[in-house]
Short mmCIF file of C-alpha atoms in Angstrom, two decimals:
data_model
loop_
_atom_site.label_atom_id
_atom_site.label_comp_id
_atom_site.label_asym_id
_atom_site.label_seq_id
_atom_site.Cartn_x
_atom_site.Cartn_y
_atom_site.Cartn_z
CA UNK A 1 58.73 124.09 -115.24
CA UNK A 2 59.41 121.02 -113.30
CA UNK A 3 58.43 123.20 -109.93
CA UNK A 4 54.63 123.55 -111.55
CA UNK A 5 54.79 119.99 -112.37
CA UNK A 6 55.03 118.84 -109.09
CA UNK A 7 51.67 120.70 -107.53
CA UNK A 8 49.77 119.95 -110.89
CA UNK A 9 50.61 116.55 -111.04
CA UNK A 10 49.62 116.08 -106.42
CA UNK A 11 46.45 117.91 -107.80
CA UNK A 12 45.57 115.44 -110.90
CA UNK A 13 46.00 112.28 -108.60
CA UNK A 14 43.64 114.01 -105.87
CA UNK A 15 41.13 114.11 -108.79
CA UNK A 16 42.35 110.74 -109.74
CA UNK A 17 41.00 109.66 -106.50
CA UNK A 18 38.11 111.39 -106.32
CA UNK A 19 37.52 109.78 -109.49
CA UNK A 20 37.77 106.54 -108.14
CA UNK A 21 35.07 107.24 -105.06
CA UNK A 22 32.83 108.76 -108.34
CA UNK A 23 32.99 104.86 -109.43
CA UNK A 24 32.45 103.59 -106.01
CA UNK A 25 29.05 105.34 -106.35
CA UNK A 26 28.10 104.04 -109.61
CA UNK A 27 28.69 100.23 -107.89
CA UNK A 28 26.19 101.35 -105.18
CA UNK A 29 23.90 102.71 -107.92
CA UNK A 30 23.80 106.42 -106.20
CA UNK A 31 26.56 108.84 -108.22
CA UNK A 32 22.88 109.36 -110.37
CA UNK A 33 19.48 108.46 -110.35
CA UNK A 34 19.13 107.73 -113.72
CA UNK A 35 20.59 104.26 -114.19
CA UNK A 36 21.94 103.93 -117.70
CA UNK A 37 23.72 107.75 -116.94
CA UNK A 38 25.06 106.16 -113.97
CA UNK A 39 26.16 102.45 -115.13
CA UNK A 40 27.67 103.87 -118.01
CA UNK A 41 29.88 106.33 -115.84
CA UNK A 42 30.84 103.61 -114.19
CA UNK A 43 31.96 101.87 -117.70
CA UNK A 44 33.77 104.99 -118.36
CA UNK A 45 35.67 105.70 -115.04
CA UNK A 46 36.15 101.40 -114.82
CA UNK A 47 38.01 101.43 -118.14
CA UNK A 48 40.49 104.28 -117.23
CA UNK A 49 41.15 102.74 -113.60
CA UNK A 50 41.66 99.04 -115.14
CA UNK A 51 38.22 98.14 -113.47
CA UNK A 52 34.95 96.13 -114.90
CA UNK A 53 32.19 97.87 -113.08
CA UNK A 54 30.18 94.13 -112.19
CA UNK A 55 32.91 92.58 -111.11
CA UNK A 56 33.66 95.31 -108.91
CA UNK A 57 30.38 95.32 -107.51
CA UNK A 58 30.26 91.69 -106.67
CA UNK A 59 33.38 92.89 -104.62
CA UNK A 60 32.38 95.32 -103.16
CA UNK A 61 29.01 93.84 -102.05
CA UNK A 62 30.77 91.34 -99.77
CA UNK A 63 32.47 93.91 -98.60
CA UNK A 64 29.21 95.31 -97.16
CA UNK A 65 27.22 92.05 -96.89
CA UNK A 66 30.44 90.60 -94.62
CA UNK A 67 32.14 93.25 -93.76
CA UNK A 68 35.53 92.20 -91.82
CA UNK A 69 34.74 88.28 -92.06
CA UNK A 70 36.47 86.00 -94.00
CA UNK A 71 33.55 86.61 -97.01
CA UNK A 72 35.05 89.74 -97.44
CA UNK A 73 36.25 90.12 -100.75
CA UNK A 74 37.47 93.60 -100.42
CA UNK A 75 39.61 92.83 -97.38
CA UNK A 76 41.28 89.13 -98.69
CA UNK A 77 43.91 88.35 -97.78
CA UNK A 78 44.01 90.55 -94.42
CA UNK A 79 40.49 88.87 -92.73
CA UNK A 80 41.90 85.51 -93.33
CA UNK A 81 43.93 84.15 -90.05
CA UNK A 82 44.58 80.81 -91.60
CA UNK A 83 47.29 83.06 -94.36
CA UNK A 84 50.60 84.06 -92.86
CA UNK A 85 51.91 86.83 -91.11
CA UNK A 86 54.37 87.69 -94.13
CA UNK A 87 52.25 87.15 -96.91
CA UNK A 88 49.93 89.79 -95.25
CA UNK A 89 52.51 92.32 -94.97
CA UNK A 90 53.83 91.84 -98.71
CA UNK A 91 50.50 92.19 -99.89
CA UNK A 92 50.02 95.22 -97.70
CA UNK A 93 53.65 96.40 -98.82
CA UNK A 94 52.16 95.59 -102.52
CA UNK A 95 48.96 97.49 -102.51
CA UNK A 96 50.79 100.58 -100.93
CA UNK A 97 52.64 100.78 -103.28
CA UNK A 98 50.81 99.84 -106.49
CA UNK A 99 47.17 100.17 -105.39
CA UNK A 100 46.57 101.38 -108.91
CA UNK A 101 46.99 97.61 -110.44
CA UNK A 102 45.86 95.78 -106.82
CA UNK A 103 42.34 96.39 -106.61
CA UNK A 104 42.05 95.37 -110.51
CA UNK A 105 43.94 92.44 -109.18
CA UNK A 106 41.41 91.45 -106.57
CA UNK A 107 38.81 91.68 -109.07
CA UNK A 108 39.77 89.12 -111.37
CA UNK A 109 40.42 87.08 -108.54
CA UNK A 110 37.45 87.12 -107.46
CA UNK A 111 35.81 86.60 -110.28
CA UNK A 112 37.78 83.68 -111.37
CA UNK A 113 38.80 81.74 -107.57
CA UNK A 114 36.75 78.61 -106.88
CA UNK A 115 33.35 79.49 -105.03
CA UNK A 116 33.21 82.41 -106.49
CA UNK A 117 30.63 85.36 -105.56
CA UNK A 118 29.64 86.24 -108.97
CA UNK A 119 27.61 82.98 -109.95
CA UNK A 120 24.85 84.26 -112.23
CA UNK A 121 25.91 83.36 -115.89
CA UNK A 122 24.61 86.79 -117.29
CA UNK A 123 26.60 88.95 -115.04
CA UNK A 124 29.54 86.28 -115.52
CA UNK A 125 28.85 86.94 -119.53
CA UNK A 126 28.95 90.88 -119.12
CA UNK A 127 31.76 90.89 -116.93
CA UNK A 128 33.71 89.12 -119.62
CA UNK A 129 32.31 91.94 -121.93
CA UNK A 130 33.48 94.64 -119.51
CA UNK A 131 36.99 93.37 -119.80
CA UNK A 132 37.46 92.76 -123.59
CA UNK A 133 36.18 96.05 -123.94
CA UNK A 134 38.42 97.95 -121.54
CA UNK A 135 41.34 95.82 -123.43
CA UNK A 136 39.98 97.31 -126.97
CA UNK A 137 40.17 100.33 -125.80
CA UNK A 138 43.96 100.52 -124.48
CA UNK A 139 44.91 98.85 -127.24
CA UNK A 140 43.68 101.97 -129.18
CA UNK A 141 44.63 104.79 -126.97
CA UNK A 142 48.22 103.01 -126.44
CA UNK A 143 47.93 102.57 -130.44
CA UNK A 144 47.51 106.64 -130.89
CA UNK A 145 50.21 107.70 -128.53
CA UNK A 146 53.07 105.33 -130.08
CA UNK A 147 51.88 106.48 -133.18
CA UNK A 148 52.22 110.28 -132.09
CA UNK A 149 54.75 109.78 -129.68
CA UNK A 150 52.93 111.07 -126.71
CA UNK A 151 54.78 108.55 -124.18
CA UNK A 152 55.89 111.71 -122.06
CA UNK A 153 52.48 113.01 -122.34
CA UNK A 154 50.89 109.79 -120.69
CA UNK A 155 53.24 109.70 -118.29
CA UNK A 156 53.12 113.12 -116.77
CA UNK A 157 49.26 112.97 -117.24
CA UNK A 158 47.93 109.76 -116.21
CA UNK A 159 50.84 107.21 -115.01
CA UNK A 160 52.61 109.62 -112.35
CA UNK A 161 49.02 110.91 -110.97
CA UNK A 162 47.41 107.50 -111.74
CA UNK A 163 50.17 105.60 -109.43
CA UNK A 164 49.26 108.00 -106.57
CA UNK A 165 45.52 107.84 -106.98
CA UNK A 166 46.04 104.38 -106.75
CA UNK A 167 48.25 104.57 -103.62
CA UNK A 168 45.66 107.17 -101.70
CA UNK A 169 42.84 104.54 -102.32
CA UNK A 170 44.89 101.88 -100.90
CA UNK A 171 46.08 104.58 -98.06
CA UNK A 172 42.35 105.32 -97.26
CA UNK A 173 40.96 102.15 -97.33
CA UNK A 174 43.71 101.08 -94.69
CA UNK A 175 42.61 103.91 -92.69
CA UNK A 176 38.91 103.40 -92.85
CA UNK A 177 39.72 99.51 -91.88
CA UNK A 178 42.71 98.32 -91.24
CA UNK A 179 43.70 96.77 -87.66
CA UNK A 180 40.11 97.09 -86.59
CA UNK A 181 38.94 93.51 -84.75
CA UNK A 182 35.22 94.71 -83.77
CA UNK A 183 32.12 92.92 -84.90
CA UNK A 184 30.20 95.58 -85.58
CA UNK A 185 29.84 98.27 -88.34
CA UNK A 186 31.61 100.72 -86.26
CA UNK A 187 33.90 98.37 -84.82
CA UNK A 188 35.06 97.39 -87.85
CA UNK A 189 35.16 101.15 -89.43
CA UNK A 190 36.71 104.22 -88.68
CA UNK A 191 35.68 107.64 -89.68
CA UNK A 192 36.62 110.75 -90.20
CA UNK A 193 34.05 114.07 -89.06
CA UNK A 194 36.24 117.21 -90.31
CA UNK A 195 35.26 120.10 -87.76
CA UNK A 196 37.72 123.00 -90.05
CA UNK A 197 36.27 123.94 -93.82
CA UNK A 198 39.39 122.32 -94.91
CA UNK A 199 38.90 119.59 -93.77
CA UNK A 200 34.97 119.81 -94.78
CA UNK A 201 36.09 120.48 -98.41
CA UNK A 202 37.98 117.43 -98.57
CA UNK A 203 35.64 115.40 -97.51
CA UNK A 204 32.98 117.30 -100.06
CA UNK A 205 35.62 116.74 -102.69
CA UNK A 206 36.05 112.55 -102.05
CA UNK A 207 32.04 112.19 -101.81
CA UNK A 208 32.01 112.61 -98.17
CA UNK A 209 33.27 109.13 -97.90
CA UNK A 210 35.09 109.94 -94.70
CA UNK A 211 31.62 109.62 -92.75
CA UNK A 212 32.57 105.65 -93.89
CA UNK A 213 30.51 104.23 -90.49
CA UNK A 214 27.25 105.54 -92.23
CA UNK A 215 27.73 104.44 -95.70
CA UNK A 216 28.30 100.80 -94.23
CA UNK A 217 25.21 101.65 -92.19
CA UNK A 218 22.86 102.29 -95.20
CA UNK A 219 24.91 102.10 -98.56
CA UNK A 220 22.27 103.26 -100.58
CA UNK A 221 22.46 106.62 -98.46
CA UNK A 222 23.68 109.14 -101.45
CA UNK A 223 27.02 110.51 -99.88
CA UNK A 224 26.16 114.19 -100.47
CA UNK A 225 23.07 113.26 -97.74
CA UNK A 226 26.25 111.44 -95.04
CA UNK A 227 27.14 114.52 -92.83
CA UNK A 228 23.37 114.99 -92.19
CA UNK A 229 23.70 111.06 -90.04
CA UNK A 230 26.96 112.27 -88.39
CA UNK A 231 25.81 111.67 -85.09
CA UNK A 232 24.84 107.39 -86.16
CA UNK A 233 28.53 107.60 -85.63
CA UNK A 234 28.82 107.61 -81.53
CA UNK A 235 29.79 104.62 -80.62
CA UNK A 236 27.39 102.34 -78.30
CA UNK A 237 30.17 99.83 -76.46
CA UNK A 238 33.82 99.34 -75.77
CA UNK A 239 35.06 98.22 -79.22
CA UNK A 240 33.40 100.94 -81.64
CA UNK A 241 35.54 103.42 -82.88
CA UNK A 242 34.54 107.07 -82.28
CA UNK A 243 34.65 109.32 -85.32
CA UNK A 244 37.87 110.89 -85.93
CA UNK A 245 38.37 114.81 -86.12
CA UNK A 246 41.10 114.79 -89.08
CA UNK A 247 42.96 111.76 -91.34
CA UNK A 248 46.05 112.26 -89.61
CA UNK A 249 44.82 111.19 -86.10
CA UNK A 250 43.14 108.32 -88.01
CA UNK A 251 46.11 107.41 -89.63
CA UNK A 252 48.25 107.44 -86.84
CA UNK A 253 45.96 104.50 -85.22
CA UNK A 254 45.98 102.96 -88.01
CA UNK A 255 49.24 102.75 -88.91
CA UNK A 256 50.91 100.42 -85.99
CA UNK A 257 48.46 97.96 -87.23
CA UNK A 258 50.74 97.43 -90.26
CA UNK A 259 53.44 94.85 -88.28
CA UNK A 260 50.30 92.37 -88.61
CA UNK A 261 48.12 93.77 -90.84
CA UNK A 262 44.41 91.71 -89.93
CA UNK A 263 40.47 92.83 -90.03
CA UNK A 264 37.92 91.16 -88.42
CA UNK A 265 36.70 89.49 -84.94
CA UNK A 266 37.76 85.90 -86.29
CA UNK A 267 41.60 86.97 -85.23
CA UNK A 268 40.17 86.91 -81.70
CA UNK A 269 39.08 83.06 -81.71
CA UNK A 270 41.70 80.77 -80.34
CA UNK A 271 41.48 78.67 -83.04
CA UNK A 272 40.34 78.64 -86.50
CA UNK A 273 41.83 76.10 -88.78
CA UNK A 274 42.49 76.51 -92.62
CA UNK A 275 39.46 74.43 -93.10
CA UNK A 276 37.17 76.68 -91.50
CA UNK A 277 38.32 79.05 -93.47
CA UNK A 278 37.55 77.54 -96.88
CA UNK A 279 34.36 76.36 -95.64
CA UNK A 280 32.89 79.81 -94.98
CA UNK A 281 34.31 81.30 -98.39
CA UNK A 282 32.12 78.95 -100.22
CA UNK A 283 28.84 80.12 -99.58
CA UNK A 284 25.82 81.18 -101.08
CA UNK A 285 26.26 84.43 -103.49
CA UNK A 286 26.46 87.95 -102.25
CA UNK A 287 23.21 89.68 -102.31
CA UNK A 288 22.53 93.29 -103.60
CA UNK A 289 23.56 96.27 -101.52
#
């Protein structure tokens, strides 16, 4: 009945999500301590979310290594003052939308843009791997559902869900960043401390990556350990962010923030000139989290 459909299908996308913050881990190495276990379900989550798992990491590691500069992978094209006001807000418009395919996106970017991060010729070599794989295997699965006819099938189970995973990603990543022009961790980071056990469960169920000030602290921290470091979170001047007491109150800040979408302390200069720019995105390669 289409009335069950709807609360199945909000549920699917919040494990969707939570599926997506399972990967995160695996890029930090922490979702297990055994590292082929983890790695490989990292390979296995990557492949159903369009993501290689290296290339992500090279990412995501100058997303922690430069967090809110112009180094910052993750954040491109939003930490960048020398790109316009209106390609900012398409892209934000964009990865709102369709964060499901955006993130992939930024990837390959990344991985193929001039100074690019990922510089070592063996990860370069298994990031190719990672990606002809993950096209074998849609070519399969797509290959067994036209054969069946299971189109309604994948599109009740995985596209519909999959499109709002992606969107609640995009949605809390904005939150966790977005409009923030501190130079520190926390001034650069907003997060969430649920005081209600609904709120607690949710941020159980999505790794606890709402205490996001401490992961950028120590990254290596495994999130079921974050609540334990809640109080790293009090802010020590002016431009930290205190923690939050629910998403909606974070969101709301956020959210105004969206007529210029921007991250980082370089939008307070006076000047920075497309040249500076390019100059500090070709640098040395990221280092390990």
């Amino acid at each position: 009945p289409f009335w069950l459909l709807i609360p199945l299908t909000l549920v699917t996308a919040h494990l969707m999500h939570a599926h997506i913050l399972a990967f995160h881990e695996t890029g930090h190495g922490t979702l297990c301590r055994f590292g082929w276990v983890n790695d490989s379900i990292g390979l296995f989550i990557g492949t159903l979310s369009f993501q290689g798992l290296t290339a992500f990491r090279a990412v995501h590691d100058t997303h922690h290594n430069y967090l809110g500069t112009v180094k910052d992978e993750e954040l491109w094209p939003f930490v960048v003052p020398a790109v316009p006001r209106w390609v900012r807000k398409l892209t934000a418009v964009y990865e709102l939308l369709l964060g499901i395919t955006y993130t992939p996106m930024l990837c390959v970017r990344t991985f193929y843009r001039t100074g690019s991060p990922v510089r070592d010729c063996a990860a370069r070599r298994r990031v190719i791997y990672e990606y002809v794989a993950m096209t074998a295997f849609w070519t399969i699965a797509l290959a067994i559902v036209a054969v069946f006819h299971w189109w309604k099938f994948l599109l009740a189970l995985y596209v519909v869900p999959g499109i709002l995973a992606g969107n609640m990603h995009s949605l809390r990543k904005y939150i966790e960043h977005m409009g923030l022009t501190g130079s520190s961790v926390l001034g650069c980071t907003r997060s969430i401390v649920a005081s209600g056990p609904i709120g607690r469960f949710v941020a159980f169920s999505l790794f606890n990556i709402t205490y996001h000030g401490v992961h950028h602290r120590y990254a290596k921290i495994p999130q079921v350990r974050l609540p334990k470091f809640a109080a790293m979170l009090n802010p020590s001047s002016e431009d930290e962010q205190k923690p939050y007491s629910s998403y909606t109150r974070a969101f709301c800040d956020m959210v105004w923030s969206l007529h210029d979408p921007r991250v980082g302390s370089q939008w307070l200069k006076s000047r920075v000139t497309r040249s500076d720019c390019d100059a500090a995105l070709v640098g040395d390669p990221v280092t390990s989290m």
